[in-house]
CSV table of C-alpha atoms in Angstrom, one decimal:
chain,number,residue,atom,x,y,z
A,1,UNK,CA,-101.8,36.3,-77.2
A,2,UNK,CA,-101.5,39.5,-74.9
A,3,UNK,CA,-103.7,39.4,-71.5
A,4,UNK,CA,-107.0,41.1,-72.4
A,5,UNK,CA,-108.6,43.9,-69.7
A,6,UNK,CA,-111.3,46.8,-70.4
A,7,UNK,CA,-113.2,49.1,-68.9
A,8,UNK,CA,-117.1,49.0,-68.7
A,9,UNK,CA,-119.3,51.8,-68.5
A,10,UNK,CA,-122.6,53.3,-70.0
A,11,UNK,CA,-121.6,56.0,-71.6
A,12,UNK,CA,-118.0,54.9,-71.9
A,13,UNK,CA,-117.1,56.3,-75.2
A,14,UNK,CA,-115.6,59.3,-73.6
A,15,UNK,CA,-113.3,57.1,-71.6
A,16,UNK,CA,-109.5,58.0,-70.7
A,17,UNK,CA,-108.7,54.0,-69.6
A,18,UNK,CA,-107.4,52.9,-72.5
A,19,UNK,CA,-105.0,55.5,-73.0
A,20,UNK,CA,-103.9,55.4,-69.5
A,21,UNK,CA,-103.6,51.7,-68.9
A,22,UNK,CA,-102.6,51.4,-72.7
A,23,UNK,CA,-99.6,54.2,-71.7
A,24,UNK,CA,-98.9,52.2,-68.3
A,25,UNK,CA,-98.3,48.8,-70.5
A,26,UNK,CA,-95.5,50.7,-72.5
A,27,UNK,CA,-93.9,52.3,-69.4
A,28,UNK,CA,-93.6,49.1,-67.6
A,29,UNK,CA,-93.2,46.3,-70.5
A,30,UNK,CA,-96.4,44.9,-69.9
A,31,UNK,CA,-97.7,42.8,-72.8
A,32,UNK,CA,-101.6,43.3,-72.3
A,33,UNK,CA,-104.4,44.7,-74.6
A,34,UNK,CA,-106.9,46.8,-73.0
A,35,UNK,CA,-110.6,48.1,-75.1
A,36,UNK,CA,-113.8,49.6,-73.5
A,37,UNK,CA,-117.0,48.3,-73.5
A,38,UNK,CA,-120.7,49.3,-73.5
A,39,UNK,CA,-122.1,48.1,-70.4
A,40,UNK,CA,-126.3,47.0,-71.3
A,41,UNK,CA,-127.8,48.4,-68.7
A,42,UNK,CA,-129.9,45.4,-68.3
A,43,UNK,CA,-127.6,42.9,-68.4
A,44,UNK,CA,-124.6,44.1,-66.8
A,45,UNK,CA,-123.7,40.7,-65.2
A,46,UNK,CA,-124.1,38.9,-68.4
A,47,UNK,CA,-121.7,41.3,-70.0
A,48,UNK,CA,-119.2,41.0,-67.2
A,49,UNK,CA,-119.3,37.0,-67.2
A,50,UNK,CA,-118.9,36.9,-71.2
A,51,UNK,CA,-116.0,39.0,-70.7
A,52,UNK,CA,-114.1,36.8,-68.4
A,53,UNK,CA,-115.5,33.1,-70.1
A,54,UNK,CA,-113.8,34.4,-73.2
A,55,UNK,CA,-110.4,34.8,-71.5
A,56,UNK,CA,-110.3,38.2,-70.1
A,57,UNK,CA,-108.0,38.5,-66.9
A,58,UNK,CA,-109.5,42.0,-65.5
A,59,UNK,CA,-112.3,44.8,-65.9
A,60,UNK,CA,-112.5,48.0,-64.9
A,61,UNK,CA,-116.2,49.3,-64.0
A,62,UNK,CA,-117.7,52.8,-64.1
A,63,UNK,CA,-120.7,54.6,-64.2
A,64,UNK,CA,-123.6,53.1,-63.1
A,65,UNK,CA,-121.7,49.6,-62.3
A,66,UNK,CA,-120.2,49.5,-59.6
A,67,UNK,CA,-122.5,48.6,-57.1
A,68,UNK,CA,-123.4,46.3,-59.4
A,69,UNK,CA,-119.9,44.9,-59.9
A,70,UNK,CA,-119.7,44.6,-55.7
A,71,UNK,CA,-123.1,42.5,-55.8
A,72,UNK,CA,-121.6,40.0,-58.6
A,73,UNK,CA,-117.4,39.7,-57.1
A,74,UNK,CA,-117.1,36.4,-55.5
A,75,UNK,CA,-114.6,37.9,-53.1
A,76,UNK,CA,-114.2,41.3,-52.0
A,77,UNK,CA,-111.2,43.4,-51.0
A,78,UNK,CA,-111.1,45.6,-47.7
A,79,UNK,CA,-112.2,49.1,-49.1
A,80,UNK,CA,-114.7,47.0,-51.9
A,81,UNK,CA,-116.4,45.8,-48.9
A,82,UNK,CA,-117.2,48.4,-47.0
A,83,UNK,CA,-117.5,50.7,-49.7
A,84,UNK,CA,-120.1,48.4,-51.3
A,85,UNK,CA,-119.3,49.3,-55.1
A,86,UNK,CA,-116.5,47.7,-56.9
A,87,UNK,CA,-114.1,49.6,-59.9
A,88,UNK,CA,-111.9,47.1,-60.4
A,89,UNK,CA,-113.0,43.3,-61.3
A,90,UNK,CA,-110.0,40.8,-61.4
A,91,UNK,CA,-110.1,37.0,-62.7
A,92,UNK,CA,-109.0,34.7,-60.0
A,93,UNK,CA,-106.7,31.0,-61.2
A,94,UNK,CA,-109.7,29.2,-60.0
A,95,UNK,CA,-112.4,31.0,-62.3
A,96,UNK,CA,-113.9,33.2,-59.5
A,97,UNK,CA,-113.8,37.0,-59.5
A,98,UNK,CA,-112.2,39.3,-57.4
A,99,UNK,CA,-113.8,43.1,-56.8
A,100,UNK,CA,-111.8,45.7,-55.5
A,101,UNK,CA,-112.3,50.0,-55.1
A,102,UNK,CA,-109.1,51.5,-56.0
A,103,UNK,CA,-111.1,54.8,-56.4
A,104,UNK,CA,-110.5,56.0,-52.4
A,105,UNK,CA,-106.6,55.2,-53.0
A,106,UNK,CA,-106.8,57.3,-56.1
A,107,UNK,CA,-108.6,60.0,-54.6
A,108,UNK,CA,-106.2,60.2,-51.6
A,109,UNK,CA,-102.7,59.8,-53.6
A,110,UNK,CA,-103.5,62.6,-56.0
A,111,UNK,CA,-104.9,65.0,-53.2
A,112,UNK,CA,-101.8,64.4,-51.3
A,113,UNK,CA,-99.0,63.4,-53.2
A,114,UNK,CA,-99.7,65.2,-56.5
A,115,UNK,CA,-101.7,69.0,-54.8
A,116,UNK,CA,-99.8,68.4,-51.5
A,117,UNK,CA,-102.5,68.6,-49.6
A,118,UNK,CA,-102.4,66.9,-45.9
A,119,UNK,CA,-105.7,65.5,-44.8
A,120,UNK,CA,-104.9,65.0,-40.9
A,121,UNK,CA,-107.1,67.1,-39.0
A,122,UNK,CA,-109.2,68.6,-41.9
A,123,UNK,CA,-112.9,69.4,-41.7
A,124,UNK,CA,-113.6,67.5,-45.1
A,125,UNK,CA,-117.2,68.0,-46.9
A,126,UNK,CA,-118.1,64.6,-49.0
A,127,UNK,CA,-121.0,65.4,-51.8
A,128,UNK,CA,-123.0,62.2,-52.7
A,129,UNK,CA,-123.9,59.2,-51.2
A,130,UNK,CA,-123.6,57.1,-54.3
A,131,UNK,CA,-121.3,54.3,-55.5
A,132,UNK,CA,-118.4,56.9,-56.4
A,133,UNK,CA,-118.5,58.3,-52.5
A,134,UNK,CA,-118.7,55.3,-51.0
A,135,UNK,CA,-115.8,54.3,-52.7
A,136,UNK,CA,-114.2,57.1,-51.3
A,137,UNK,CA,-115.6,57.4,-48.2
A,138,UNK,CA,-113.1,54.9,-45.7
A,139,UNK,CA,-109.8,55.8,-47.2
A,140,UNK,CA,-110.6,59.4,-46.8
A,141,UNK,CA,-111.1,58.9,-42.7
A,142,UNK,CA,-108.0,56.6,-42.7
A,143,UNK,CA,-106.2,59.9,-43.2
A,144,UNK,CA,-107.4,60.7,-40.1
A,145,UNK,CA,-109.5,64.0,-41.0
A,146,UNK,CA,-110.9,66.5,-38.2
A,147,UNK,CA,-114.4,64.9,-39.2
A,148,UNK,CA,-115.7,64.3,-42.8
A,149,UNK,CA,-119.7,65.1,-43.7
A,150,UNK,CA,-121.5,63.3,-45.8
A,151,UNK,CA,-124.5,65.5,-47.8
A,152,UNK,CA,-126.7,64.0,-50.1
A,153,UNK,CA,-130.2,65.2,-51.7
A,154,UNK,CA,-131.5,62.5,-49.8
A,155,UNK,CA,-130.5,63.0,-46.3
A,156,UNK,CA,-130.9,59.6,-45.0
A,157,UNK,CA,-129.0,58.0,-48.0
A,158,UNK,CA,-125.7,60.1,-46.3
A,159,UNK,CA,-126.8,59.1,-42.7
A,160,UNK,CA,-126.7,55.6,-43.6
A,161,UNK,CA,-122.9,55.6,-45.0
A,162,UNK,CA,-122.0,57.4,-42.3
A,163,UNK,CA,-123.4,54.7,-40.3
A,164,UNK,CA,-122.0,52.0,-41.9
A,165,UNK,CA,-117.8,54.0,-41.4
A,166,UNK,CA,-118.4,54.3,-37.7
A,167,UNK,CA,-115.9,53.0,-36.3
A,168,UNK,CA,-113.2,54.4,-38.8
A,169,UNK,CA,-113.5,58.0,-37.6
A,170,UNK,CA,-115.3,60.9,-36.9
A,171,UNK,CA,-118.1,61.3,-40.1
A,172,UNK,CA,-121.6,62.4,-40.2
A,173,UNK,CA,-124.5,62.2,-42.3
A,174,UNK,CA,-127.0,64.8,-43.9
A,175,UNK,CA,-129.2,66.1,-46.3
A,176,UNK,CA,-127.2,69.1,-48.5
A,177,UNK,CA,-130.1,71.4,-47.1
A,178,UNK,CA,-129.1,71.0,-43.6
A,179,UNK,CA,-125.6,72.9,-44.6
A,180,UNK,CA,-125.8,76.5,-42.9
A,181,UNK,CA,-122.9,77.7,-41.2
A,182,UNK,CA,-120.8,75.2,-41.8
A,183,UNK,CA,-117.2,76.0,-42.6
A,184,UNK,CA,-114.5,72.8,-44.5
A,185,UNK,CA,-111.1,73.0,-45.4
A,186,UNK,CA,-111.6,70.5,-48.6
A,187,UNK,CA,-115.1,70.1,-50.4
A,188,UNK,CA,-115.0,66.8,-52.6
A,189,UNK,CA,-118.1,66.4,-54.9
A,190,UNK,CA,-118.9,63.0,-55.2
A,191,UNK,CA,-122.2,63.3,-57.1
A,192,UNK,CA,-123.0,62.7,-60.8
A,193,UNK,CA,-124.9,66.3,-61.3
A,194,UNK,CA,-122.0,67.0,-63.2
A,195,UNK,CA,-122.7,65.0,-66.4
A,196,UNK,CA,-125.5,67.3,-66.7
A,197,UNK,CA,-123.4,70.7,-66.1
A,198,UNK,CA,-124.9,71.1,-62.5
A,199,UNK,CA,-123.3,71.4,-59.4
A,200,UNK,CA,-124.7,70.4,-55.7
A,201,UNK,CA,-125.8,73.9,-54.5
A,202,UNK,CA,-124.3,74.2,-51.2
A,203,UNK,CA,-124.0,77.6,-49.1
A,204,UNK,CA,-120.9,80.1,-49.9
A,205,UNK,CA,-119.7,79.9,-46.2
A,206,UNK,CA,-119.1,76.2,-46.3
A,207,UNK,CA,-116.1,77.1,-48.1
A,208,UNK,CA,-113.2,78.0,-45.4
A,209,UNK,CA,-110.6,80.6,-45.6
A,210,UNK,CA,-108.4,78.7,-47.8
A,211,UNK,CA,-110.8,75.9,-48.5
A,212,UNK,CA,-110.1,73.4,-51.3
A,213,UNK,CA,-112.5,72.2,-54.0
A,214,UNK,CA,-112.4,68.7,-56.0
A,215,UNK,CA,-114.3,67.1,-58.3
A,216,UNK,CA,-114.3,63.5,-58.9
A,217,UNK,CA,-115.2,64.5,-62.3
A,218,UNK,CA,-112.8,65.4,-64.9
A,219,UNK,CA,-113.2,67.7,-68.8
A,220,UNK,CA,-110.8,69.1,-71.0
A,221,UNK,CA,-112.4,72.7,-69.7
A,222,UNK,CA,-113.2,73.4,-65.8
A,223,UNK,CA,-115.9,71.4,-64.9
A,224,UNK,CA,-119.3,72.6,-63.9
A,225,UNK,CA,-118.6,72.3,-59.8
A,226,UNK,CA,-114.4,73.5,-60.5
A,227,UNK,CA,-116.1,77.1,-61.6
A,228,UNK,CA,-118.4,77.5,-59.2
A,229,UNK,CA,-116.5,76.9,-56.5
A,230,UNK,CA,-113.8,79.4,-57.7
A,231,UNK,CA,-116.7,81.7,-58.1
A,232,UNK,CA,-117.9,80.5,-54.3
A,233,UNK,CA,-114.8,81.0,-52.7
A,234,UNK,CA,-112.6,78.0,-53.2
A,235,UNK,CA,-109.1,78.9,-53.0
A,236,UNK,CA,-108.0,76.0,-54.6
A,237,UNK,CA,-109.8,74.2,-57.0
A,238,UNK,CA,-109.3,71.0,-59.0
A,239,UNK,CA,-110.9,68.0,-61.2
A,240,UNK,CA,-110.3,64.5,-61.0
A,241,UNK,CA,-107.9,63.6,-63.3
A,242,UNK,CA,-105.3,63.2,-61.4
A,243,UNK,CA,-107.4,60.7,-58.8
A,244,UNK,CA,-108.4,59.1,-62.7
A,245,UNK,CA,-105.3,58.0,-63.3
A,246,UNK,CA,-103.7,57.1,-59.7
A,247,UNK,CA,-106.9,54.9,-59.0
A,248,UNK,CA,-105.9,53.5,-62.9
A,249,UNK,CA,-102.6,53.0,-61.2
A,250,UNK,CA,-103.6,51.0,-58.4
A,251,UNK,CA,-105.6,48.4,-60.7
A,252,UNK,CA,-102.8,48.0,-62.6
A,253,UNK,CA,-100.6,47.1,-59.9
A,254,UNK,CA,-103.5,44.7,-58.4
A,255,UNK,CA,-103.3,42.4,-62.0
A,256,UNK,CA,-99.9,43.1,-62.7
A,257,UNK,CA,-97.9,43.3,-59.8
A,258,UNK,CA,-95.9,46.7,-60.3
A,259,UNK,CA,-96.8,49.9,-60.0
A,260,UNK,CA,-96.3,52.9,-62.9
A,261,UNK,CA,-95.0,56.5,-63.5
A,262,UNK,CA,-98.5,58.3,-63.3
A,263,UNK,CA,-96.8,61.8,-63.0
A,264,UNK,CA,-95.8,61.2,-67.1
A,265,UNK,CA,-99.6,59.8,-67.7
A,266,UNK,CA,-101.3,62.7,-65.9
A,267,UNK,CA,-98.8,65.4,-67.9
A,268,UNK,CA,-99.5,64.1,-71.1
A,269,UNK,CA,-103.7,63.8,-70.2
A,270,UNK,CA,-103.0,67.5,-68.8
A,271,UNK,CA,-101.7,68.5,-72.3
């Protein structure tokens, strides 16, 4: 019987996992299965732990898990740990869990191997203080960027990550109305706003000459945040796909020990 993996999530029906890790199988002769499942958002650890007592070997977690999913891992990986949410649950030989964040990686392969964009010394603007940003957060300042900001709605939610990445470079905390004059070089929104078709409203002049937008999200059209930042002076702007499928990537390699093509997945996705 193949190995058995899925991705968890409430919603989840509009999930790209299974194609991507279903494509990654076939590209690397992997002989695994891999299905989505409705999180209940009651009983999220129940779901995870009937998932793994009926054989599954790994999970990936997504909206509004993940902080969950680091609560529940018996043991944590390095970014997991200080990012304090988990995407990526893996079933250890002696029936413990294992919870990694793959999403930082993602986020920092496709911004600089697939857009070509060098992080070192960039004034980087983080949106959100949730579980997607925090995931983010550390392997964005291992890159070694001017400073990185963290805005939220609630200003002391983004003063307390920044507290907790001291020591892993220059970042800051604040509330999205203390932007003013402000310029960044890259503008990540981190934020959930757009499931709803908003966008963080931050000022025009936060975008730099040459600034670069990304969303974490991803749609078939321009996202919500993609066009307004175009329309706000972005001169690049981008969605997460491409961070979708190198953080797929990197949970791949974690169960199955080699790493795939993701410039095929992300062309097909793209088309």
């Amino acid at each position: 019987m193949a190995d058995q993996y899925a991705v968890i999530g409430n919603p989840i029906e509009h999930s790209k996992s299974p194609y991507i890790h279903r494509r990654f199988a076939e590209l690397t002769n992997q002989d695994l299965e891999y299905g989505k499942l409705l999180g209940d958002l009651e009983h999220f650890a129940a779901d995870v732990q009937d998932f793994f007592g009926s054989g599954g070997r790994g999970m990936n977690v997504t909206v509004p898990f993940k902080e969950q999913a680091w609560r529940l891992a018996d043991e944590l990986g390095a970014e997991a740990h200080t990012a304090g949410a988990v995407n990526t649950l893996t079933a250890l030989d002696d029936g413990r869990v294992r919870g990694d964040n793959t999403d930082g990686l993602g986020l920092v392969r496709d911004l600089q191997q697939n857009q070509g964009l060098d992080i070192s010394g960039k004034r980087v603007l983080l949106l959100g203080a949730g579980g997607a940003s925090k995931g983010v957060a550390r392997p964005l300042l291992e890159q070694n960027p001017r400073i990185l900001v963290i805005a939220n709605r609630t200003a002391e939610r983004a003063r307390d990550l920044a507290d907790q990445l001291q020591g892993f470079g220059v970042v800051a905390g604040c509330g999205l109305n203390d932007l003013h004059d402000e310029q960044f070089d890259l503008i990540i929104n981190g934020t959930a706003a757009g499931l709803a078709g908003e966008v963080p409203r931050i000022p025009r002049i936060c975008f730099g000459k040459g600034a670069w937008a990304y969303d974490m999200m991803y749609a078939a059209e321009p996202t919500a945040f993609v066009s307004w930042a175009q329309e706000h002076g972005a001169a690049h702007a981008v969605d997460g796909l491409g961070m979708l499928v190198e953080q797929a990537a990197e949970s791949f390699f974690l169960w199955r020990g080699v790493r795939p093509d993701t410039d095929i997945v992300i062309k097909e996705l793209r088309s």
